[in-house]
XYZ file of C-alpha atoms in Angstrom:
758
model
C 11.183 7.243 25.338
C 9.917 9.849 22.874
C 13.451 10.933 21.960
C 14.394 7.297 21.344
C 11.453 6.987 18.924
C 12.542 10.183 17.122
C 15.761 8.402 16.128
C 13.774 5.868 14.089
C 11.823 8.665 12.398
C 15.007 10.451 11.342
C 16.541 7.400 9.636
C 13.262 6.260 8.059
C 12.811 9.590 6.243
C 16.348 9.895 4.915
C 16.774 9.814 1.103
C 19.940 7.731 1.568
C 21.555 5.701 4.346
C 24.649 7.230 5.937
C 27.607 4.824 5.985
C 28.110 2.775 9.120
C 31.305 4.595 10.043
C 29.082 7.506 11.047
C 28.437 5.458 14.182
C 31.981 6.300 15.271
C 30.836 9.885 15.748
C 28.190 8.936 18.282
C 30.574 8.223 21.210
C 32.264 11.566 20.583
C 28.912 13.352 20.677
C 27.964 11.533 23.872
C 31.267 12.335 25.601
C 30.929 15.973 24.580
C 27.356 16.119 25.870
C 28.301 14.550 29.213
C 30.744 17.384 29.806
C 28.864 20.372 28.402
C 25.174 19.386 28.268
C 24.734 17.180 31.308
C 21.042 17.969 31.598
C 20.481 16.516 28.112
C 22.810 13.533 28.286
C 20.087 10.921 28.761
C 17.997 12.390 25.925
C 21.022 12.340 23.615
C 21.813 8.788 24.660
C 18.257 7.727 23.795
C 18.425 9.538 20.439
C 21.745 7.897 19.557
C 20.343 4.483 20.492
C 17.358 4.927 18.174
C 19.549 6.220 15.336
C 22.015 3.349 15.768
C 19.419 0.568 15.721
C 17.595 2.040 12.698
C 20.841 2.633 10.786
C 22.222 -0.868 11.382
C 18.851 -2.386 10.463
C 18.769 -0.473 7.172
C 22.267 -1.587 6.164
C 21.553 -5.225 7.035
C 18.363 -5.230 4.970
C 19.913 -3.538 1.931
C 22.942 -5.805 1.738
C 20.730 -8.762 0.821
C 18.637 -7.024 -1.824
C 18.910 -8.358 -5.375
C 20.629 -6.188 -7.960
C 19.223 -5.197 -11.341
C 22.465 -6.251 -12.998
C 21.658 -9.889 -12.126
C 18.151 -9.782 -13.612
C 19.232 -10.976 -17.066
C 20.505 -14.356 -15.857
C 18.663 -17.549 -14.952
C 19.499 -18.838 -11.465
C 19.433 -22.278 -9.853
C 18.058 -21.928 -6.311
C 17.359 -24.279 -3.448
C 15.127 -23.480 -0.511
C 11.981 -24.201 1.456
C 8.493 -22.828 0.977
C 7.981 -20.117 3.591
C 4.440 -19.363 4.746
C 1.241 -20.169 2.908
C 1.301 -20.442 -0.916
C -1.339 -18.333 -2.649
C -3.198 -20.401 -5.257
C -4.819 -18.518 -8.127
C -6.616 -19.867 -11.183
C -3.550 -19.694 -13.422
C -0.552 -19.537 -11.102
C 0.846 -19.968 -7.592
C 2.575 -17.205 -5.655
C 4.816 -18.264 -2.776
C 7.857 -17.264 -0.741
C 10.999 -19.381 -0.917
C 13.510 -19.171 1.924
C 16.931 -19.703 0.346
C 19.027 -22.428 1.980
C 22.179 -22.285 -0.154
C 24.085 -19.991 -2.490
C 22.560 -19.229 -5.879
C 24.256 -20.532 -9.015
C 23.792 -19.098 -12.466
C 22.790 -21.444 -15.258
C 25.242 -19.519 -17.436
C 28.826 -20.359 -16.501
C 31.049 -17.749 -14.887
C 28.279 -15.514 -13.500
C 28.146 -14.731 -9.784
C 25.346 -12.821 -8.045
C 26.190 -9.567 -6.295
C 24.159 -10.656 -3.268
C 22.453 -13.758 -1.884
C 18.829 -13.091 -0.951
C 17.176 -14.507 2.158
C 13.607 -14.835 0.874
C 12.433 -14.592 -2.730
C 8.810 -14.199 -3.806
C 8.005 -16.316 -6.850
C 5.139 -16.801 -9.267
C 4.728 -20.192 -10.910
C 2.535 -20.228 -14.006
C 0.759 -23.187 -15.587
C 1.773 -25.801 -13.047
C -0.042 -28.675 -11.358
C 2.450 -28.884 -8.485
C 0.888 -28.754 -5.033
C 3.154 -26.831 -2.683
C 2.989 -26.883 1.093
C 4.858 -24.866 3.716
C 8.272 -26.354 4.379
C 8.557 -28.213 1.059
C 12.114 -28.381 -0.264
C 12.449 -27.097 -3.840
C 15.254 -26.837 -6.375
C 14.291 -24.500 -9.215
C 15.505 -22.440 -12.125
C 14.192 -18.909 -11.689
C 14.400 -15.433 -13.161
C 14.793 -12.758 -10.497
C 14.705 -9.000 -10.208
C 14.686 -6.555 -7.290
C 11.337 -5.774 -5.632
C 10.030 -2.777 -7.538
C 7.130 -0.399 -6.927
C 4.976 1.415 -9.406
C 5.999 4.763 -7.945
C 3.090 7.230 -8.089
C 1.486 9.865 -5.858
C -0.648 8.033 -3.321
C 0.562 4.620 -4.533
C 1.629 1.606 -2.479
C 5.341 1.360 -1.624
C 6.013 -2.296 -2.418
C 9.777 -1.850 -2.050
C 9.417 -0.764 1.575
C 6.869 -3.507 2.234
C 9.231 -6.169 0.865
C 12.256 -4.786 2.712
C 10.416 -4.941 6.032
C 9.545 -8.606 5.435
C 13.020 -9.776 4.310
C 11.854 -10.315 0.708
C 14.992 -9.509 -1.258
C 13.963 -10.514 -4.788
C 10.884 -11.343 -6.849
C 10.582 -13.448 -9.978
C 9.059 -16.501 -11.613
C 9.795 -20.214 -11.921
C 11.215 -21.534 -15.197
C 11.901 -25.165 -14.304
C 11.559 -27.617 -11.402
C 14.292 -30.148 -10.524
C 13.522 -31.258 -6.969
C 10.288 -31.168 -4.981
C 10.644 -32.919 -1.635
C 7.395 -32.716 0.394
C 7.632 -31.736 4.041
C 7.631 -34.490 6.637
C 7.971 -32.443 9.831
C 5.307 -30.503 11.713
C 5.298 -26.722 12.064
C 2.846 -23.890 12.640
C 2.630 -23.144 8.908
C 2.030 -26.817 8.076
C -0.814 -26.931 10.590
C -2.229 -23.710 9.166
C -2.074 -25.100 5.633
C -3.745 -28.339 6.691
C -6.498 -26.345 8.367
C -7.020 -24.306 5.192
C -7.313 -27.500 3.139
C -9.764 -28.957 5.649
C -11.890 -25.816 5.570
C -11.669 -25.735 1.768
C -13.024 -29.261 1.460
C -15.781 -28.602 3.983
C -16.877 -25.212 2.593
C -16.029 -25.469 -1.096
C -19.623 -24.546 -2.010
C -19.635 -21.522 0.336
C -16.806 -19.265 -0.903
C -17.895 -16.251 1.168
C -17.898 -18.263 4.392
C -14.605 -19.955 3.482
C -12.775 -16.721 2.664
C -14.058 -15.089 5.871
C -13.019 -17.994 8.095
C -9.577 -18.089 6.500
C -9.165 -14.378 7.173
C -10.465 -14.415 10.750
C -8.830 -17.618 11.886
C -5.602 -17.769 9.909
C -4.959 -14.228 8.689
C -5.157 -15.484 5.087
C -7.020 -12.851 3.033
C -6.239 -14.321 -0.387
C -9.782 -15.652 -0.739
C -11.417 -12.223 -0.708
C -12.595 -10.875 -4.056
C -13.027 -7.281 -5.219
C -16.643 -6.798 -4.089
C -15.765 -7.893 -0.549
C -12.871 -5.441 -0.245
C -14.975 -2.674 -1.777
C -17.789 -3.315 0.700
C -15.399 -3.326 3.662
C -13.807 -0.038 2.573
C -17.102 1.741 1.955
C -18.479 0.751 5.378
C -15.236 1.418 7.261
C -15.002 -2.194 8.447
C -11.799 -3.411 6.786
C -10.281 -3.861 10.240
C -12.898 -6.543 10.975
C -11.335 -8.919 8.442
C -7.683 -8.066 9.009
C -6.347 -9.857 12.061
C -5.086 -7.054 14.297
C -5.996 -5.211 17.475
C -9.694 -6.083 17.618
C -9.151 -9.815 17.238
C -6.191 -9.892 19.631
C -8.282 -7.881 22.093
C -11.083 -10.469 21.993
C -8.541 -13.218 22.661
C -7.010 -11.213 25.509
C -10.447 -10.765 27.078
C -11.232 -14.458 26.647
C -7.882 -15.451 28.171
C -8.357 -13.009 31.035
C -11.646 -14.628 32.036
C -10.170 -18.115 31.647
C -7.375 -17.026 33.962
C -9.831 -15.731 36.531
C -11.784 -18.970 36.442
C -8.606 -21.029 36.831
C -7.424 -18.803 39.696
C -10.786 -19.146 41.432
C -10.588 -22.939 41.167
C -6.945 -23.237 42.242
C -6.721 -20.662 45.008
C -10.235 -20.635 46.420
C -9.896 -20.238 50.184
C -6.098 -20.639 50.010
C -3.214 -18.329 50.689
C -0.756 -17.766 47.865
C 2.353 -15.675 47.471
C 1.443 -15.084 43.850
C -1.325 -12.505 43.372
C -4.326 -14.093 41.655
C -4.499 -11.459 38.890
C -1.091 -12.570 37.622
C -2.631 -15.774 36.336
C -5.251 -13.816 34.399
C -2.549 -11.738 32.706
C -0.415 -14.758 31.822
C -3.341 -16.767 30.434
C -4.580 -13.753 28.469
C -1.181 -13.299 26.812
C -0.832 -17.048 26.135
C -4.256 -17.286 24.479
C -3.711 -14.151 22.383
C -0.153 -15.264 21.556
C -1.475 -18.595 20.298
C -3.868 -16.727 18.036
C -0.961 -14.643 16.717
C 0.852 -17.901 15.872
C -2.247 -19.281 14.158
C -2.468 -16.078 12.091
C 1.095 -16.615 10.879
C 3.012 -14.105 13.044
C 2.179 -11.343 10.578
C 3.540 -7.911 11.418
C 0.104 -6.409 12.272
C -0.635 -9.268 14.694
C 2.814 -8.980 16.277
C 2.230 -5.256 16.702
C -1.161 -5.791 18.346
C 0.182 -8.476 20.678
C 3.101 -6.279 21.744
C 0.650 -3.523 22.663
C -1.432 -5.998 24.647
C 1.646 -7.455 26.349
C 2.964 -4.044 27.418
C -0.408 -2.717 28.579
C -1.212 -5.894 30.523
C 2.334 -6.761 31.576
C 2.498 -3.640 33.715
C -0.015 -5.356 36.014
C 2.774 -7.738 37.047
C 5.090 -5.082 38.507
C 4.822 -3.529 41.932
C 4.806 0.099 40.766
C 2.534 0.248 37.781
C 3.491 2.884 35.205
C 0.838 5.138 33.714
C -1.139 3.910 30.725
C 0.458 6.613 28.557
C 3.944 5.479 29.535
C 2.931 1.957 28.478
C 1.596 3.331 25.175
C 4.927 4.979 24.393
C 6.826 1.882 25.548
C 4.767 -0.325 23.206
C 5.526 2.019 20.309
C 9.241 1.964 21.168
C 9.299 -1.861 21.230
C 7.418 -2.110 17.918
C 9.906 0.258 16.243
C 12.876 -1.580 17.730
C 11.662 -4.846 16.199
C 10.343 -3.271 12.967
C 12.065 0.095 12.362
C 10.154 0.710 9.125
C 6.847 0.581 11.006
C 7.038 4.387 11.031
C 5.836 4.132 7.407
C 3.132 1.518 8.094
C -0.291 3.159 7.898
C -1.750 0.287 9.908
C 0.678 0.979 12.757
C -0.487 4.556 13.174
C -4.142 3.672 12.866
C -3.705 0.946 15.509
C -1.838 3.145 17.966
C -4.252 6.020 17.371
C -7.240 3.746 18.061
C -5.644 2.536 21.295
C -4.911 6.150 22.234
C -8.598 7.011 21.748
C -9.596 4.153 24.044
C -7.040 5.276 26.625
C -8.549 8.763 26.520
C -11.893 7.151 27.270
C -10.514 4.994 30.092
C -8.576 7.804 31.771
C -11.636 10.070 31.625
C -13.121 7.700 34.251
C -16.626 8.121 32.971
C -19.229 5.899 34.594
C -21.583 4.640 31.923
C -23.513 1.529 31.054
C -21.757 -1.056 28.903
C -23.692 -0.256 25.740
C -23.084 3.467 26.254
C -19.346 2.863 26.660
C -19.354 0.931 23.388
C -21.112 3.822 21.701
C -18.634 6.303 23.144
C -15.644 4.156 22.169
C -16.717 4.102 18.520
C -17.352 7.829 18.516
C -13.960 8.556 20.101
C -12.119 6.227 17.718
C -13.896 7.848 14.767
C -12.842 11.323 15.912
C -9.209 10.345 16.402
C -8.833 8.250 13.250
C -10.692 10.510 10.815
C -7.826 13.024 10.394
C -5.415 10.134 9.789
C -7.766 8.505 7.268
C -7.999 11.793 5.394
C -4.225 12.214 5.509
C -3.423 8.705 4.265
C -6.388 7.951 1.992
C -8.219 11.264 1.397
C -11.401 9.509 2.430
C -13.423 8.659 5.512
C -16.465 6.428 5.935
C -19.342 8.341 7.537
C -21.179 5.108 8.323
C -18.170 3.511 10.061
C -18.944 4.455 13.693
C -22.597 3.401 13.367
C -21.784 0.134 11.594
C -19.030 -0.775 14.053
C -21.314 -0.319 17.055
C -23.134 -3.464 15.924
C -20.434 -5.168 13.855
C -17.759 -5.296 16.563
C -19.893 -7.151 19.157
C -21.218 -9.389 16.380
C -17.711 -10.239 15.189
C -16.527 -10.771 18.777
C -19.309 -13.314 19.245
C -18.353 -14.923 15.947
C -14.714 -15.269 17.028
C -15.802 -16.942 20.256
C -17.952 -19.459 18.362
C -15.500 -20.441 15.596
C -13.228 -22.736 17.626
C -16.066 -24.632 19.404
C -17.816 -25.034 16.051
C -14.687 -26.491 14.479
C -14.203 -28.876 17.428
C -17.785 -30.062 17.000
C -17.148 -30.545 13.274
C -14.084 -32.662 14.051
C -16.284 -34.759 16.359
C -18.784 -35.309 13.544
C -21.345 -32.660 14.530
C -21.811 -30.377 11.518
C -24.504 -27.978 12.743
C -21.980 -25.847 14.660
C -20.008 -24.831 11.561
C -23.250 -24.447 9.613
C -24.495 -22.001 12.248
C -21.237 -20.029 12.044
C -21.670 -19.931 8.254
C -25.154 -18.450 8.665
C -23.731 -15.751 10.972
C -20.944 -14.927 8.507
C -23.377 -14.649 5.609
C -25.614 -12.446 7.773
C -22.645 -10.176 8.501
C -21.945 -9.654 4.805
C -25.627 -9.176 4.027
C -25.851 -6.574 6.761
C -22.846 -4.659 5.434
C -24.316 -4.743 1.931
C -27.654 -3.434 3.258
C -25.972 -0.539 5.084
C -23.867 0.268 2.038
C -27.000 0.316 -0.126
C -28.694 2.914 2.070
C -26.538 5.710 0.676
C -24.388 6.330 -2.363
C -22.250 8.697 -0.297
C -21.194 6.517 2.624
C -17.566 7.367 1.878
C -16.497 11.005 1.712
C -13.586 11.800 -0.614
C -11.851 15.153 -0.354
C -8.696 16.583 -1.825
C -5.778 15.593 0.380
C -5.552 18.262 3.088
C -2.290 19.927 4.008
C -0.406 18.692 7.047
C -1.370 21.821 9.006
C -5.072 21.256 8.312
C -4.745 17.646 9.513
C -2.814 18.830 12.573
C -5.591 21.265 13.470
C -8.232 18.542 13.010
C -6.257 16.186 15.242
C -5.907 18.894 17.873
C -9.636 19.528 17.626
C -10.363 15.819 18.138
C -8.227 15.742 21.283
C -9.944 18.885 22.619
C -13.393 17.400 22.067
C -12.378 14.258 23.974
C -10.893 16.091 26.942
C -12.938 16.768 30.103
C -12.959 20.530 29.490
C -15.577 23.238 29.199
C -18.189 23.267 26.446
C -16.681 26.450 24.994
C -13.278 24.792 24.527
C -14.937 21.702 23.042
C -16.733 23.990 20.585
C -13.358 25.477 19.694
C -12.161 21.945 19.011
C -15.067 21.426 16.610
C -14.119 24.647 14.801
C -10.634 23.189 14.217
C -12.309 20.732 11.813
C -13.791 23.403 9.581
C -10.699 23.854 7.337
C -11.163 20.234 6.221
C -14.436 21.136 4.549
C -13.380 24.376 2.875
C -13.802 23.772 -0.888
C -10.308 23.386 -2.347
C -9.068 25.917 -4.844
C -7.777 24.617 -8.156
C -4.027 24.219 -8.014
C -3.786 24.949 -11.761
C -4.132 28.661 -12.687
C -6.220 29.657 -15.679
C -4.265 29.513 -18.935
C -1.885 26.878 -17.584
C -1.860 23.102 -17.441
C -0.522 20.364 -15.213
C 0.028 16.748 -16.256
C 1.178 13.448 -14.807
C 2.662 10.552 -16.779
C 1.930 7.669 -14.427
C 4.214 4.749 -13.732
C 1.907 1.938 -14.876
C 4.582 -0.544 -15.900
C 4.545 -1.483 -19.581
C 1.732 0.783 -20.703
C 0.493 4.366 -20.753
C -1.790 6.450 -18.560
C -1.731 10.246 -18.272
C -3.771 12.927 -16.553
C -3.888 16.463 -17.979
C -5.513 19.132 -15.785
C -6.454 22.729 -16.486
C -8.025 25.199 -14.065
C -11.420 23.502 -14.158
C -11.123 20.386 -16.330
C -9.504 16.938 -16.266
C -8.493 14.723 -19.208
C -7.355 11.110 -18.904
C -5.282 9.786 -21.808
C -5.169 5.967 -21.724
C -5.695 3.759 -18.689
C -2.817 1.299 -18.502
C -3.192 -2.478 -18.629
C -5.613 -5.010 -17.149
C -3.986 -7.958 -15.351
C -4.950 -11.654 -15.502
C -5.992 -11.583 -11.817
C -8.694 -8.997 -12.586
C -6.862 -5.944 -11.244
C -5.806 -2.996 -13.396
C -2.920 -0.557 -13.545
C -5.492 2.229 -13.284
C -6.500 1.079 -9.783
C -2.909 0.751 -8.627
C -1.439 3.881 -10.179
C -4.020 6.453 -11.303
C -6.993 6.114 -8.965
C -4.998 6.912 -5.773
C -3.889 10.188 -7.392
C -7.470 11.077 -8.343
C -8.545 10.407 -4.742
C -5.725 12.590 -3.406
C -6.826 15.451 -5.632
C -10.518 14.961 -4.882
C -11.289 14.353 -8.583
C -14.543 12.479 -9.158
C -15.354 13.669 -12.697
C -13.241 13.229 -15.827
C -14.314 15.615 -18.583
C -12.798 13.541 -21.345
C -11.333 10.035 -21.537
C -9.121 9.405 -24.554
C -8.254 5.778 -25.337
C -5.517 5.921 -27.960
C -6.233 2.430 -29.351
C -7.444 -0.986 -28.219
C -4.187 -2.626 -27.027
C -4.412 -3.871 -23.444
C -1.519 -1.757 -22.174
C -3.476 1.369 -23.178
C -7.146 0.348 -22.890
C -7.115 -2.401 -20.232
C -8.531 -0.203 -17.482
C -11.397 1.419 -19.408
C -14.155 -0.591 -17.709
C -12.728 0.166 -14.261
C -12.529 3.897 -15.044
C -16.184 3.920 -16.062
C -17.096 1.946 -12.943
C -15.495 4.294 -10.387
C -15.517 7.698 -12.133
C -18.063 9.928 -13.828
C -17.066 10.524 -17.471
C -18.072 13.431 -19.697
C -16.971 12.089 -23.101
C -14.974 9.158 -24.467
C -12.914 9.318 -27.654
C -10.609 6.788 -29.238
C -8.633 5.964 -32.344
C -10.539 2.659 -32.390
C -13.989 3.528 -30.947
C -15.594 0.305 -32.168
C -13.020 -1.934 -30.495
C -12.878 -0.738 -26.865
C -16.298 -2.113 -25.803
C -17.730 1.245 -24.704
C -19.610 3.966 -26.529
C -16.962 6.337 -27.917
C -16.340 8.819 -30.707
C -13.405 8.874 -33.107
C -10.572 11.230 -32.148
C -10.705 12.709 -35.639
C -7.792 14.725 -37.010
C -8.464 18.467 -36.926
C -10.894 18.355 -33.988
C -9.884 20.926 -31.371
C -11.244 22.483 -28.198
C -10.264 24.952 -25.505
C -10.420 24.567 -21.715
C -9.582 27.477 -19.424
C -7.241 29.073 -21.967
C -5.482 25.779 -22.838
C -5.796 24.523 -26.442
C -6.190 20.849 -27.404
C -6.251 19.362 -30.902
C -5.939 15.999 -32.607
C -3.353 15.797 -35.370
C -4.065 12.107 -36.148
C -5.735 9.755 -37.138
C -7.430 10.301 -40.474
C -11.095 9.264 -40.761
C -10.487 6.652 -43.437
C -7.287 5.288 -41.982
C -6.691 1.617 -42.708
C -3.653 0.697 -40.697
C -2.364 -1.341 -37.763
C -3.799 -0.788 -34.301
C -0.716 1.141 -33.216
C -0.939 3.494 -36.197
C -4.542 4.347 -35.344
C -3.481 5.889 -32.038
C -4.879 9.315 -31.125
C -2.084 11.873 -31.463
C -2.895 14.800 -29.178
C -1.236 18.212 -29.034
C -1.805 20.488 -26.026
C -0.610 24.097 -25.770
C -1.052 26.435 -22.827
C 0.151 29.932 -22.023
C 3.813 28.944 -21.909
C 4.145 25.170 -22.363
C 3.255 22.504 -24.888
C 2.765 18.738 -24.801
C 2.591 16.142 -27.584
C 1.327 12.571 -27.064
C 1.660 10.074 -29.899
C 0.379 6.812 -28.382
C 1.955 3.875 -30.226
C 2.111 5.625 -33.628
C 5.040 4.518 -35.763
C 7.623 6.542 -37.678
C 5.398 6.295 -40.776
C 2.583 8.125 -38.992
C 5.016 10.675 -37.584
C 6.164 11.479 -41.129
C 2.551 11.733 -42.238
C 1.779 14.124 -39.381
C 4.749 16.298 -40.341
C 3.661 16.388 -43.989
C 0.114 17.482 -43.152
C 0.669 19.647 -40.078
C 0.015 23.359 -40.468
C 2.285 24.322 -37.575
C 5.310 22.641 -36.063
C 6.300 24.942 -33.246
C 8.824 23.426 -30.812
C 7.294 21.618 -27.851
C 8.432 21.323 -24.262
C 7.212 17.803 -23.477
C 7.065 14.885 -25.917
C 5.722 11.502 -24.789
C 7.826 9.071 -26.814
C 5.845 6.750 -29.079
C 5.316 3.081 -28.265
C 7.178 3.175 -24.923
C 10.502 3.900 -26.584
C 10.312 1.288 -29.320
C 12.719 1.916 -32.192
C 9.742 1.913 -34.583
C 8.672 5.318 -33.193
C 10.150 8.706 -32.235
C 12.053 9.094 -35.506
C 14.833 11.532 -36.309
C 12.657 13.734 -38.559
C 9.980 14.016 -35.861
C 12.523 15.024 -33.225
C 14.158 17.552 -35.539
C 10.792 19.103 -36.438
C 9.359 19.485 -32.939
C 12.665 19.929 -31.042
C 11.283 18.650 -27.721
C 13.045 20.017 -24.676
C 12.075 16.932 -22.640
C 11.151 13.456 -23.872
C 9.084 11.271 -21.554
C 9.111 7.480 -21.835
C 6.462 5.303 -20.177
C 7.855 1.769 -19.955
C 7.897 -1.175 -17.558
C 10.801 -1.908 -15.217
C 13.116 -4.471 -16.889
C 10.373 -5.191 -19.442
C 10.808 -8.130 -21.815
C 10.657 -5.904 -24.925
C 13.822 -4.017 -24.050
C 12.016 -0.657 -24.095
C 13.250 1.988 -24.392
C 15.565 0.869 -27.184
C 19.137 2.162 -27.101
C 18.749 3.423 -30.653
C 15.817 5.616 -29.596
C 17.705 6.942 -26.577
C 20.585 7.874 -28.875
C 18.222 9.725 -31.250
C 16.668 11.682 -28.402
C 20.001 12.680 -26.910
C 21.340 13.638 -30.341
C 18.333 15.971 -30.703
C 19.339 17.729 -27.474
C 16.310 16.516 -25.523
C 16.464 15.400 -21.888
C 15.125 11.895 -21.208
C 12.776 11.029 -18.344
C 11.653 7.425 -17.766
C 8.865 6.045 -15.603
C 10.635 2.696 -15.154
C 13.585 4.425 -13.474
C 12.067 7.613 -12.064
C 8.446 6.774 -11.347
C 5.596 9.112 -12.229
C 6.624 12.200 -14.202
C 4.911 15.403 -13.048
C 4.690 18.219 -15.580
C 3.733 21.727 -14.533
C 4.204 25.393 -15.305
C 5.784 27.682 -12.743
C 4.779 31.301 -12.186
C 7.890 32.235 -14.137
C 6.594 30.361 -17.217
C 9.089 27.543 -16.737
C 7.960 24.177 -18.093
C 9.177 21.807 -15.405
C 9.464 18.019 -15.055
C 9.541 16.538 -11.555
C 10.055 12.819 -10.940
C 8.102 11.203 -8.135
C 10.828 8.716 -7.244
C 13.230 11.587 -6.612
C 10.640 13.752 -4.881
C 9.725 10.965 -2.442
C 13.187 9.416 -2.227
C 13.802 7.113 0.717
C 16.895 5.074 1.444
C 15.326 1.816 0.250
C 14.019 3.154 -3.071
C 15.919 2.579 -6.271
C 17.820 5.591 -7.583
């Protein structure tokens, strides 16, 4: 079983997919092993099976993915709305399952592939979409694309695992035929509308019921997610193992009651406990359907089915065999689950409970609940630190009360809704009071301490491995001395990290923030943030998606200086979010009066030194009267061996002015091209004067401005500079080696997987 699972791991971590003809080698390997390695033949057979399934799955998924070469055309598509549409204030987001071949509006153009599901945004429309509706649309499409940064979310992998082959937006509607047939999604949508009408004045209750009952989390707002993360209770609102477990328990007792009524005093060839298992799986399976068959709910139900299903066989396998079997089934159905953080947290939590069960400790019910939370906390903490560089200290204490409370809430929701349908409203009102009390309680706990969540620099894999080993040792029924040794295995987690940047050197990251700019420059003991990326209409920011995860990974909570080049949204959109989540030493800007925070002017000639690294502004002038772009802070940074120049959105005119007034124009190693590669910046004279070895361009994937412009790329190449682009290569990591080499590393290449764009 374990060897079979290894096959999925091998394929999932490959930087490219081997061609399918490699499968022809597998029979040869098996025949050879049967003759010369008979003792390993079954292990090799299992490994080949895992490799084969994962390889075929990868090729099937990739063959449907949309190609960048087709992004320029407008396409006529026909399909049905798949799943629940997500209604926002200014647009709708929905999945469309394609039912026929795509046709280009422009004659003579054929797509390189036909996608299965496309994810679309529809702006400024009054159309009311429902699951199953037939639509004929004109759309613009592009491949699913991630902002590829350290610690960032891999949207490309997420989309691939859910058969989403293209994303885009609606340009025109031709046919909208409402659904007339019944389906699970139609029922779910009708239930959402019913709840929306009933609870329109109680948004917190409505969003919570949608999440708990239907797996629809679109109603949650930022403060709710923030509160759940800080108290370690996100799992309460994401339909997964806990909720399926409550349904399994409810179904089990229903089954026992039914068995007692049917077989009381009667002989039966069918053991009575079979009915409990079947009813438990039917009830939990119905809940999975109501929650939309999402991958986390499928995963939880598979675990429940395997663990309970073993009760139906004569020779019951061990609980650990069932655990491995459940993992094998999950990977067979979803091979990319090896990269799903939720999968590992779920299986680790179940493993902790199995440790508790197999320890055969006799304790009162409340004490077992206390122990279960403590054991889960011990097992999950190393994984939380590995994946998120954070752990909630309050989580085990909060969950001791929150889990029983939520379990009670889940049991009351359906009866309350049935009473509401019968005209009795107090049931749903009572549930609303409980939901509001739950959120109030979480807010109260979160307000007790400003340090409920511990952030540390991402530990190495070996440190996490030792902590995991220590957790297992503490949970085992072994001597106190060995348990104490297990506790000591946790100590490396809390050793203060040493700065990864030596004195006199610098390290920098040009983040992939789409069409915008955000950079971090680090010295031995200081951190500078240059620009923040854009703010989005939905209230989110590029800083949260791209920069903040990196800061968490590095354990950075204080920014010595924030430089906002000018007021344009793609540079200054995330300023308020930075101030909200980080401590800031100083803020400077080329337009200090326009960025809505207290800031100083980044005045030309101002310089400072951090840890042997020199910083200075070479623009703007104090009395500058110019466009917003031309007021950008132009920053020069020079360390022991390397140099960096950032020009913001300054135009060629400003570049010429800088050259005329600069007292030194030594060649630089890294130049951040002006205005995202616009042809109005990065002029020939500037390139000839500074002779950059590497030119870095921060631009959005397939952006509507056409950045970087071909003319600019030609200038850079003619100057002998190597081009690096965030839209194609993800975050650009700049550092100095011990041999004084000024190196550029691209995150998309460093973390290359077979589904990522080249």
